Amino acid sequence: MKQTFEEADKNGDGLLNMEEIYQLLHKMNVNLPRRKVKQMFQEADTDDQQGTLTFEEFTVFYKMMSLRRDLFLLLMCFSDKKDHLTAEELGNFLRVEQKMSSVTPECCLDIINKFEVSEENKQNGVLGIEGFTNYMRSPACDVFNPQHHEINQDMDQPICNYFIASSHNTYLTGDQLLSHSKTDMYAWVLQAGCRCVEVDCWDGPDGEPMVQHGYTLTSKITFKSVIETINKYAFVNNEFPVILSIENHCSIQQQKKIAQHLKEIFGDKLDVGEALNKDPKQLPSPNLLKGKILLKGKRLPSYLSADAEEGEVSDDDSADEIEDDFKLKNSTSNGPSQHQVESHIRKKLDSLMKESQIGDKEDTDSFSIRALLRATHEGLQRNLRKNSKDGMKKSQSRSFISNLKHKRHSKSRLKCQSVETEDDSQQEPSGGQFNRGGRRRKTIKLSRDLSDLVVFTNSVASQECLDEGSPCNVLSFSEARAQNLVHHRAERFLTFNQRQLSRIYPSAYRIDSSNFNPQTYWNVGCQLVALNYQTEGRMMQLNRAKFMVNGGSGYVLKPSLMSKGAFNPLSDEPLPANPKKQLVIKIISGQQLPKPPDSMLGDRGEIIDPFVEVEIIGLPVDCCKEQTRVVDDNGFNPVWEETLSFTLHMPEVALVRFLVWDHDPIGRDFVGQRTIAFSSLMPGYRHVYLEGMTEASIFVHITVHDIYGKGRQLRGFRGLFNRSSKSSVDTHNGVPPRKRSITDHLLRRTASAPAKGRKKNKMPLAEATYDRKQSTEDSQSTFVEKRMGNRKALQHRPASMPLDKLLHSNLNLSTPEQEESDPGADTIIVEN
């Protein structure tokens, strides 16, 4: 409050005049009538200096302005229309609405003593509106279940029964071509709950192995420093086992050095003898492996003599996703220098990322990814021809580009292929695919010293047939191959993951270190879904929400049906014998919503027009979105009072995503988001605080019902639950109607109307496929209003591209499919 006052005091005299108050309200996204502001100003201005507010008077003014009408009406509903709640009335509210059990009078008095600000109310044992507001905005009424901040799941099952937080190329701080490698990344991800980290080992100088992304221009760090960092931070926040995914590209001599460092630095953390003596037919549990580090790597075949110091093993399953044709080789003496290569690639990457901001990262064939690859590598070829007499060798310049083009088109064709017409030659090859067409398998020499350290996580060549193998075998799949298995052999993949571990890593196309949608692979039980932790955005937000369920431990227990049962996660009725859940979310109001950090129209100086979107991410049949109407000119305390309903077939794997947008005439700007696992949602009246913001929140009411029989999902009915709707949401899907409470009647009267003189926009909004900003992928997608009549639709563009550049360019930007003209039509949004 003091900071707000000082920032508003432009002339520094310790007083706020009316004009400074108006400027403050505009900055806070508050659009109140001047008459109302003047009235509150005069009521707060009680001293001799009329026309200005001291800090104490400003505090009174701010409290008047901040009075939550929705909370006041809620308080009146349970207090028999008084302005306070007794301990008994508070207990009734906690039991009936908040679904709290074991509510005692002592518990209610503790809440009153903790949150009530008036000493008189405390003495009388009642909770006034300020105390009630404080309680409702406290962590006790957050939408996230507070018990899930601690370990709350069974940790004695085999580790294949858990989703495990996993990192890809952990050492990188940015993109896959030029960024720096740092040991700090291991410290950060381990403390953030990641339990599987990757270490790419290469021969280094003076016999010391190095960690780097091979055949790129990323920097190098010593293997020893990486292991020391992991040893220091592995178990700072939790003791559950860490899996070290070793990518071995070293000579025998340096492999022995790796084994030496591992033994000397990790010591007893590598000793899993106790777990080894348990049931050999299944993997040990996280509890049994507490404080241990597991090495995921190659083992020498059992037929080799125990005296053999080394042997050959297959390298076809290596997660080194860069093929020979993609690798940046050392240039010849008359070719371009490494500095020229690095300088040009860095320049192109920086400019393209700023201009197009990498499009839809769930679609690696999107416009911006194509533009990035084409412009970077074709430009590299042209630039190096100019700077070198002979240019790069064809194998070093043209092959990279031609292979990217060939593989991109192959991938596009693969997407369109059915199971019956699929041709293996059209699939995207990757470094981890097993050989086809009789080609010889790649092999490497492996040291016995390093092999002996691998116990429960033995990397083997991945198989598309998914045959049953030893529980200790771990299969690694590239994103493209895993997606192919999900689409064509989902049930088989699910069964495989019930007995063994599988690891999924990002495609080689993601040179910007973008991430795929991890939910696709969680749906079939994949445990080690590796993401680029350094890239903040939608996918990492989903990952965080997933692993918050069990205290951020990095281990989340799969649903029992996924660990033991058999079902098709892609089916429209995946679990016909099981009851479904209906999630009903009433979006009531918003509080202190900020202006978008990167508005499409720049700093317009306007107050935002917010609306809320709720998205379900889970099994494909459950994936959908709903949104509220737009409230004009109010970011401080907008009121929507709208109900959204969702049906979930497998709620145990579902995530619920709350997003706040600012409506614009030509699209929308991202304000903030919060993603929570369905199983972590708390019922009743709750505040959803936007991630990374201390005050911005939306106020909701959450109820969950069981649905039996064949209840159909209701999706996309924008107007069905609006104020004009006569239907009750609970009459659908076989749920008996419930009597509307007094709270419903009172709160529905508080819905904000459009600002005076402005018509509310009722045009349907079409969503485009472009993201606004790399760090907030949801903010990166834009949408435009549907035009009436035969007028030409607006051209879509990457959100961060200046409008004048779009108008003067000849970029071939796709236009989204036209929506149906009826905004109440069924809209099914399924995430693959």
mmCIF file of N, CA and C in Angstrom, residues 179-278:
data_model
loop_
_atom_site.group_PDB
_atom_site.id
_atom_site.type_symbol
_atom_site.label_atom_id
_atom_site.label_comp_id
_atom_site.label_asym_id
_atom_site.label_seq_id
_atom_site.Cartn_x
_atom_site.Cartn_y
_atom_site.Cartn_z
ATOM 1 N N SER A 179 23.768 -22.186 -27.727
ATOM 2 C CA SER A 179 23.679 -21.711 -26.349
ATOM 3 C C SER A 179 24.806 -22.264 -25.477
ATOM 4 N N HIS A 180 24.900 -21.708 -24.283
ATOM 5 C CA HIS A 180 25.946 -22.105 -23.344
ATOM 6 C C HIS A 180 25.525 -23.350 -22.557
ATOM 7 N N SER A 181 26.508 -24.131 -22.161
ATOM 8 C CA SER A 181 26.297 -25.258 -21.257
ATOM 9 C C SER A 181 26.774 -24.834 -19.871
ATOM 10 N N LYS A 182 25.950 -25.082 -18.851
ATOM 11 C CA LYS A 182 26.305 -24.663 -17.500
ATOM 12 C C LYS A 182 25.899 -25.721 -16.480
ATOM 13 N N THR A 183 26.752 -25.901 -15.468
ATOM 14 C CA THR A 183 26.416 -26.836 -14.387
ATOM 15 C C THR A 183 25.258 -26.306 -13.555
ATOM 16 N N ASP A 184 25.055 -24.994 -13.543
ATOM 17 C CA ASP A 184 23.955 -24.402 -12.776
ATOM 18 C C ASP A 184 22.604 -24.973 -13.185
ATOM 19 N N MET A 185 22.476 -25.387 -14.443
ATOM 20 C CA MET A 185 21.212 -25.930 -14.907
ATOM 21 C C MET A 185 20.845 -27.210 -14.150
ATOM 22 N N TYR A 186 21.854 -28.026 -13.834
ATOM 23 C CA TYR A 186 21.592 -29.244 -13.061
ATOM 24 C C TYR A 186 21.123 -28.893 -11.650
ATOM 25 N N ALA A 187 21.758 -27.906 -11.037
ATOM 26 C CA ALA A 187 21.353 -27.485 -9.690
ATOM 27 C C ALA A 187 19.916 -26.988 -9.700
ATOM 28 N N TRP A 188 19.577 -26.225 -10.733
ATOM 29 C CA TRP A 188 18.236 -25.635 -10.799
ATOM 30 C C TRP A 188 17.149 -26.697 -11.015
ATOM 31 N N VAL A 189 17.325 -27.567 -12.011
ATOM 32 C CA VAL A 189 16.267 -28.533 -12.314
ATOM 33 C C VAL A 189 16.100 -29.555 -11.190
ATOM 34 N N LEU A 190 17.193 -29.954 -10.555
ATOM 35 C CA LEU A 190 17.088 -30.919 -9.460
ATOM 36 C C LEU A 190 16.328 -30.334 -8.277
ATOM 37 N N GLN A 191 16.579 -29.075 -7.979
ATOM 38 C CA GLN A 191 15.857 -28.434 -6.883
ATOM 39 C C GLN A 191 14.407 -28.125 -7.261
ATOM 40 N N ALA A 192 14.136 -28.081 -8.569
ATOM 41 C CA ALA A 192 12.764 -27.869 -9.044
ATOM 42 C C ALA A 192 11.967 -29.170 -9.092
ATOM 43 N N GLY A 193 12.572 -30.280 -8.699
ATOM 44 C CA GLY A 193 11.851 -31.542 -8.628
ATOM 45 C C GLY A 193 12.146 -32.507 -9.748
ATOM 46 N N CYS A 194 12.990 -32.139 -10.702
ATOM 47 C CA CYS A 194 13.334 -33.044 -11.796
ATOM 48 C C CYS A 194 14.124 -34.231 -11.232
ATOM 49 N N ARG A 195 13.759 -35.451 -11.668
ATOM 50 C CA ARG A 195 14.416 -36.658 -11.156
ATOM 51 C C ARG A 195 15.136 -37.454 -12.230
ATOM 52 N N CYS A 196 15.150 -36.978 -13.453
ATOM 53 C CA CYS A 196 15.923 -37.641 -14.511
ATOM 54 C C CYS A 196 16.612 -36.564 -15.337
ATOM 55 N N VAL A 197 17.939 -36.537 -15.281
ATOM 56 C CA VAL A 197 18.707 -35.522 -16.004
ATOM 57 C C VAL A 197 19.581 -36.203 -17.044
ATOM 58 N N GLU A 198 19.955 -35.455 -18.067
ATOM 59 C CA GLU A 198 20.725 -36.013 -19.176
ATOM 60 C C GLU A 198 22.144 -35.467 -19.179
ATOM 61 N N VAL A 199 23.106 -36.353 -19.450
ATOM 62 C CA VAL A 199 24.516 -35.978 -19.530
ATOM 63 C C VAL A 199 25.088 -36.558 -20.821
ATOM 64 N N ASP A 200 25.445 -35.693 -21.770
ATOM 65 C CA ASP A 200 26.053 -36.120 -23.035
ATOM 66 C C ASP A 200 27.568 -36.067 -22.898
ATOM 67 N N CYS A 201 28.222 -37.214 -22.954
ATOM 68 C CA CYS A 201 29.659 -37.307 -22.672
ATOM 69 C C CYS A 201 30.463 -37.467 -23.965
ATOM 70 N N TRP A 202 31.502 -36.655 -24.087
ATOM 71 C CA TRP A 202 32.387 -36.682 -25.254
ATOM 72 C C TRP A 202 33.829 -36.621 -24.785
ATOM 73 N N ASP A 203 34.728 -37.125 -25.619
ATOM 74 C CA ASP A 203 36.156 -37.039 -25.303
ATOM 75 C C ASP A 203 36.579 -35.586 -25.170
ATOM 76 N N GLY A 204 37.370 -35.322 -24.124
ATOM 77 C CA GLY A 204 37.874 -33.977 -23.912
ATOM 78 C C GLY A 204 39.374 -33.946 -23.827
ATOM 79 N N PRO A 205 39.959 -32.768 -23.699
ATOM 80 C CA PRO A 205 41.422 -32.646 -23.614
ATOM 81 C C PRO A 205 41.962 -33.191 -22.299
ATOM 82 N N ASP A 206 43.225 -33.592 -22.318
ATOM 83 C CA ASP A 206 43.923 -34.071 -21.118
ATOM 84 C C ASP A 206 43.233 -35.271 -20.479
ATOM 85 N N GLY A 207 42.567 -36.064 -21.297
ATOM 86 C CA GLY A 207 41.935 -37.274 -20.792
ATOM 87 C C GLY A 207 40.692 -37.062 -19.959
ATOM 88 N N GLU A 208 40.188 -35.815 -19.904
ATOM 89 C CA GLU A 208 39.007 -35.506 -19.106
ATOM 90 C C GLU A 208 37.777 -35.413 -20.007
ATOM 91 N N PRO A 209 36.771 -36.267 -19.821
ATOM 92 C CA PRO A 209 35.565 -36.201 -20.651
ATOM 93 C C PRO A 209 34.815 -34.888 -20.446
ATOM 94 N N MET A 210 34.146 -34.456 -21.512
ATOM 95 C CA MET A 210 33.404 -33.195 -21.499
ATOM 96 C C MET A 210 31.914 -33.476 -21.707
ATOM 97 N N VAL A 211 31.098 -32.512 -21.299
ATOM 98 C CA VAL A 211 29.651 -32.568 -21.525
ATOM 99 C C VAL A 211 29.279 -31.448 -22.488
ATOM 100 N N GLN A 212 28.636 -31.817 -23.598
ATOM 101 C CA GLN A 212 28.227 -30.837 -24.597
ATOM 102 C C GLN A 212 27.177 -31.451 -25.517
ATOM 103 N N HIS A 213 26.559 -30.621 -26.334
ATOM 104 C CA HIS A 213 25.658 -31.116 -27.368
ATOM 105 C C HIS A 213 26.499 -31.309 -28.622
ATOM 106 N N GLY A 214 26.758 -32.558 -28.958
ATOM 107 C CA GLY A 214 27.718 -32.869 -30.014
ATOM 108 C C GLY A 214 27.360 -32.312 -31.374
ATOM 109 N N TYR A 215 28.384 -32.006 -32.153
ATOM 110 C CA TYR A 215 28.267 -31.518 -33.533
ATOM 111 C C TYR A 215 27.485 -30.206 -33.629
ATOM 112 N N THR A 216 27.536 -29.413 -32.569
ATOM 113 C CA THR A 216 26.925 -28.084 -32.600
ATOM 114 C C THR A 216 27.950 -27.090 -32.087
ATOM 115 N N LEU A 217 27.548 -25.836 -31.985
ATOM 116 C CA LEU A 217 28.442 -24.796 -31.493
ATOM 117 C C LEU A 217 28.149 -24.423 -30.046
ATOM 118 N N THR A 218 27.475 -25.304 -29.327
ATOM 119 C CA THR A 218 27.242 -25.058 -27.909
ATOM 120 C C THR A 218 28.560 -25.211 -27.142
ATOM 121 N N SER A 219 28.641 -24.551 -26.000
ATOM 122 C CA SER A 219 29.884 -24.594 -25.218
ATOM 123 C C SER A 219 30.004 -25.902 -24.448
ATOM 124 N N LYS A 220 31.194 -26.145 -23.869
ATOM 125 C CA LYS A 220 31.490 -27.402 -23.189
ATOM 126 C C LYS A 220 31.760 -27.166 -21.710
ATOM 127 N N ILE A 221 31.427 -28.180 -20.902
ATOM 128 C CA ILE A 221 31.781 -28.174 -19.483
ATOM 129 C C ILE A 221 32.331 -29.558 -19.136
ATOM 130 N N THR A 222 33.124 -29.636 -18.100
ATOM 131 C CA THR A 222 33.748 -30.921 -17.767
ATOM 132 C C THR A 222 32.730 -31.863 -17.129
ATOM 133 N N PHE A 223 32.878 -33.138 -17.423
ATOM 134 C CA PHE A 223 31.985 -34.160 -16.848
ATOM 135 C C PHE A 223 32.112 -34.162 -15.321
ATOM 136 N N LYS A 224 33.315 -33.995 -14.829
ATOM 137 C CA LYS A 224 33.532 -34.029 -13.378
ATOM 138 C C LYS A 224 32.745 -32.924 -12.680
ATOM 139 N N SER A 225 32.743 -31.708 -13.243
ATOM 140 C CA SER A 225 32.010 -30.601 -12.615
ATOM 141 C C SER A 225 30.503 -30.858 -12.615
ATOM 142 N N VAL A 226 30.016 -31.516 -13.673
ATOM 143 C CA VAL A 226 28.594 -31.856 -13.735
ATOM 144 C C VAL A 226 28.231 -32.834 -12.628
ATOM 145 N N ILE A 227 29.045 -33.885 -12.458
ATOM 146 C CA ILE A 227 28.768 -34.911 -11.452
ATOM 147 C C ILE A 227 28.857 -34.321 -10.043
ATOM 148 N N GLU A 228 29.800 -33.434 -9.830
ATOM 149 C CA GLU A 228 29.916 -32.781 -8.514
ATOM 150 C C GLU A 228 28.676 -31.953 -8.214
ATOM 151 N N THR A 229 28.150 -31.260 -9.227
ATOM 152 C CA THR A 229 26.935 -30.453 -9.030
ATOM 153 C C THR A 229 25.733 -31.343 -8.734
ATOM 154 N N ILE A 230 25.601 -32.431 -9.478
ATOM 155 C CA ILE A 230 24.490 -33.357 -9.243
ATOM 156 C C ILE A 230 24.573 -33.945 -7.836
ATOM 157 N N ASN A 231 25.766 -34.323 -7.417
ATOM 158 C CA ASN A 231 25.960 -34.894 -6.081
ATOM 159 C C ASN A 231 25.561 -33.902 -4.990
ATOM 160 N N LYS A 232 25.811 -32.626 -5.238
ATOM 161 C CA LYS A 232 25.531 -31.591 -4.243
ATOM 162 C C LYS A 232 24.044 -31.292 -4.126
ATOM 163 N N TYR A 233 23.310 -31.306 -5.268
ATOM 164 C CA TYR A 233 21.926 -30.819 -5.266
ATOM 165 C C TYR A 233 20.867 -31.903 -5.481
ATOM 166 N N ALA A 234 21.286 -33.149 -5.694
ATOM 167 C CA ALA A 234 20.322 -34.198 -6.034
ATOM 168 C C ALA A 234 19.231 -34.374 -4.984
ATOM 169 N N PHE A 235 19.610 -34.297 -3.712
ATOM 170 C CA PHE A 235 18.656 -34.632 -2.659
ATOM 171 C C PHE A 235 18.439 -33.479 -1.687
ATOM 172 N N VAL A 236 18.570 -32.261 -2.180
ATOM 173 C CA VAL A 236 18.356 -31.085 -1.323
ATOM 174 C C VAL A 236 16.890 -30.985 -0.909
ATOM 175 N N ASN A 237 15.979 -31.145 -1.851
ATOM 176 C CA ASN A 237 14.550 -30.953 -1.566
ATOM 177 C C ASN A 237 13.777 -32.256 -1.379
ATOM 178 N N ASN A 238 14.257 -33.360 -1.910
ATOM 179 C CA ASN A 238 13.621 -34.644 -1.621
ATOM 180 C C ASN A 238 14.624 -35.772 -1.840
ATOM 181 N N GLU A 239 14.355 -36.908 -1.233
ATOM 182 C CA GLU A 239 15.310 -38.015 -1.228
ATOM 183 C C GLU A 239 15.014 -39.080 -2.278
ATOM 184 N N PHE A 240 14.019 -38.876 -3.101
ATOM 185 C CA PHE A 240 13.669 -39.916 -4.058
ATOM 186 C C PHE A 240 14.712 -40.010 -5.165
ATOM 187 N N PRO A 241 14.874 -41.204 -5.738
ATOM 188 C CA PRO A 241 16.032 -41.480 -6.605
ATOM 189 C C PRO A 241 16.125 -40.570 -7.821
ATOM 190 N N VAL A 242 17.358 -40.309 -8.219
ATOM 191 C CA VAL A 242 17.658 -39.530 -9.420
ATOM 192 C C VAL A 242 18.205 -40.479 -10.479
ATOM 193 N N ILE A 243 17.685 -40.361 -11.695
ATOM 194 C CA ILE A 243 18.155 -41.176 -12.815
ATOM 195 C C ILE A 243 19.082 -40.325 -13.671
ATOM 196 N N LEU A 244 20.281 -40.812 -13.885
ATOM 197 C CA LEU A 244 21.276 -40.109 -14.692
ATOM 198 C C LEU A 244 21.303 -40.756 -16.073
ATOM 199 N N SER A 245 20.773 -40.067 -17.073
ATOM 200 C CA SER A 245 20.732 -40.605 -18.432
ATOM 201 C C SER A 245 22.044 -40.277 -19.130
ATOM 202 N N ILE A 246 22.912 -41.265 -19.235
ATOM 203 C CA ILE A 246 24.242 -41.073 -19.803
ATOM 204 C C ILE A 246 24.212 -41.341 -21.311
ATOM 205 N N GLU A 247 24.582 -40.335 -22.108
ATOM 206 C CA GLU A 247 24.770 -40.523 -23.547
ATOM 207 C C GLU A 247 26.276 -40.618 -23.785
ATOM 208 N N ASN A 248 26.740 -41.825 -24.065
ATOM 209 C CA ASN A 248 28.170 -42.107 -24.096
ATOM 210 C C ASN A 248 28.723 -42.035 -25.523
ATOM 211 N N HIS A 249 29.605 -41.076 -25.761
ATOM 212 C CA HIS A 249 30.271 -40.937 -27.068
ATOM 213 C C HIS A 249 31.795 -40.963 -26.894
ATOM 214 N N CYS A 250 32.257 -41.533 -25.799
ATOM 215 C CA CYS A 250 33.676 -41.446 -25.427
ATOM 216 C C CYS A 250 34.452 -42.709 -25.821
ATOM 217 N N SER A 251 35.754 -42.536 -25.881
ATOM 218 C CA SER A 251 36.662 -43.669 -26.095
ATOM 219 C C SER A 251 36.710 -44.507 -24.821
ATOM 220 N N ILE A 252 37.288 -45.702 -24.948
ATOM 221 C CA ILE A 252 37.370 -46.606 -23.800
ATOM 222 C C ILE A 252 38.114 -45.954 -22.634
ATOM 223 N N GLN A 253 39.220 -45.268 -22.948
ATOM 224 C CA GLN A 253 40.016 -44.647 -21.893
ATOM 225 C C GLN A 253 39.194 -43.608 -21.126
ATOM 226 N N GLN A 254 38.453 -42.792 -21.843
ATOM 227 C CA GLN A 254 37.688 -41.750 -21.149
ATOM 228 C C GLN A 254 36.418 -42.322 -20.520
ATOM 229 N N GLN A 255 35.931 -43.451 -21.012
ATOM 230 C CA GLN A 255 34.832 -44.136 -20.325
ATOM 231 C C GLN A 255 35.280 -44.603 -18.947
ATOM 232 N N LYS A 256 36.506 -45.092 -18.869
ATOM 233 C CA LYS A 256 37.042 -45.502 -17.575
ATOM 234 C C LYS A 256 37.161 -44.305 -16.632
ATOM 235 N N LYS A 257 37.494 -43.157 -17.202
ATOM 236 C CA LYS A 257 37.577 -41.936 -16.402
ATOM 237 C C LYS A 257 36.183 -41.546 -15.888
ATOM 238 N N ILE A 258 35.170 -41.714 -16.739
ATOM 239 C CA ILE A 258 33.791 -41.440 -16.330
ATOM 240 C C ILE A 258 33.414 -42.338 -15.146
ATOM 241 N N ALA A 259 33.698 -43.629 -15.280
ATOM 242 C CA ALA A 259 33.373 -44.579 -14.207
ATOM 243 C C ALA A 259 34.112 -44.219 -12.915
ATOM 244 N N GLN A 260 35.351 -43.786 -13.048
ATOM 245 C CA GLN A 260 36.139 -43.402 -11.879
ATOM 246 C C GLN A 260 35.505 -42.207 -11.168
ATOM 247 N N HIS A 261 35.141 -41.181 -11.923
ATOM 248 C CA HIS A 261 34.513 -39.996 -11.322
ATOM 249 C C HIS A 261 33.188 -40.368 -10.644
ATOM 250 N N LEU A 262 32.403 -41.202 -11.296
ATOM 251 C CA LEU A 262 31.114 -41.589 -10.732
ATOM 252 C C LEU A 262 31.293 -42.296 -9.391
ATOM 253 N N LYS A 263 32.238 -43.219 -9.326
ATOM 254 C CA LYS A 263 32.453 -43.963 -8.088
ATOM 255 C C LYS A 263 32.995 -43.064 -6.983
ATOM 256 N N GLU A 264 33.964 -42.219 -7.333
ATOM 257 C CA GLU A 264 34.602 -41.380 -6.316
ATOM 258 C C GLU A 264 33.653 -40.306 -5.784
ATOM 259 N N ILE A 265 32.856 -39.729 -6.654
ATOM 260 C CA ILE A 265 32.012 -38.597 -6.238
ATOM 261 C C ILE A 265 30.692 -39.073 -5.640
ATOM 262 N N PHE A 266 30.030 -40.049 -6.263
ATOM 263 C CA PHE A 266 28.735 -40.512 -5.771
ATOM 264 C C PHE A 266 28.873 -41.512 -4.621
ATOM 265 N N GLY A 267 29.912 -42.298 -4.629
ATOM 266 C CA GLY A 267 30.138 -43.242 -3.536
ATOM 267 C C GLY A 267 28.973 -44.192 -3.306
ATOM 268 N N ASP A 268 28.451 -44.197 -2.068
ATOM 269 C CA ASP A 268 27.378 -45.117 -1.684
ATOM 270 C C ASP A 268 26.060 -44.837 -2.395
ATOM 271 N N LYS A 269 25.946 -43.676 -2.996
ATOM 272 C CA LYS A 269 24.688 -43.354 -3.701
ATOM 273 C C LYS A 269 24.474 -44.294 -4.891
ATOM 274 N N LEU A 270 25.530 -44.934 -5.359
ATOM 275 C CA LEU A 270 25.409 -45.887 -6.469
ATOM 276 C C LEU A 270 25.119 -47.304 -5.996
ATOM 277 N N ASP A 271 25.210 -47.529 -4.697
ATOM 278 C CA ASP A 271 25.034 -48.878 -4.145
ATOM 279 C C ASP A 271 23.548 -49.194 -3.989
ATOM 280 N N VAL A 272 23.039 -50.047 -4.868
ATOM 281 C CA VAL A 272 21.624 -50.424 -4.821
ATOM 282 C C VAL A 272 21.483 -51.912 -4.486
ATOM 283 N N GLY A 273 22.426 -52.429 -3.732
ATOM 284 C CA GLY A 273 22.433 -53.857 -3.401
ATOM 285 C C GLY A 273 21.187 -54.309 -2.683
ATOM 286 N N GLU A 274 20.683 -53.475 -1.741
ATOM 287 C CA GLU A 274 19.491 -53.855 -0.978
ATOM 288 C C GLU A 274 18.287 -54.022 -1.907
ATOM 289 N N ALA A 275 18.122 -53.071 -2.840
ATOM 290 C CA ALA A 275 17.003 -53.154 -3.780
ATOM 291 C C ALA A 275 17.186 -54.315 -4.745
ATOM 292 N N LEU A 276 18.431 -54.643 -5.040
ATOM 293 C CA LEU A 276 18.726 -55.710 -6.000
ATOM 294 C C LEU A 276 18.321 -57.074 -5.456
ATOM 295 N N ASN A 277 18.290 -57.206 -4.135
ATOM 296 C CA ASN A 277 17.952 -58.484 -3.520
ATOM 297 C C ASN A 277 16.447 -58.720 -3.431
ATOM 298 N N LYS A 278 15.658 -57.724 -3.790
ATOM 299 C CA LYS A 278 14.206 -57.879 -3.772
ATOM 300 C C LYS A 278 13.753 -58.655 -5.000
#
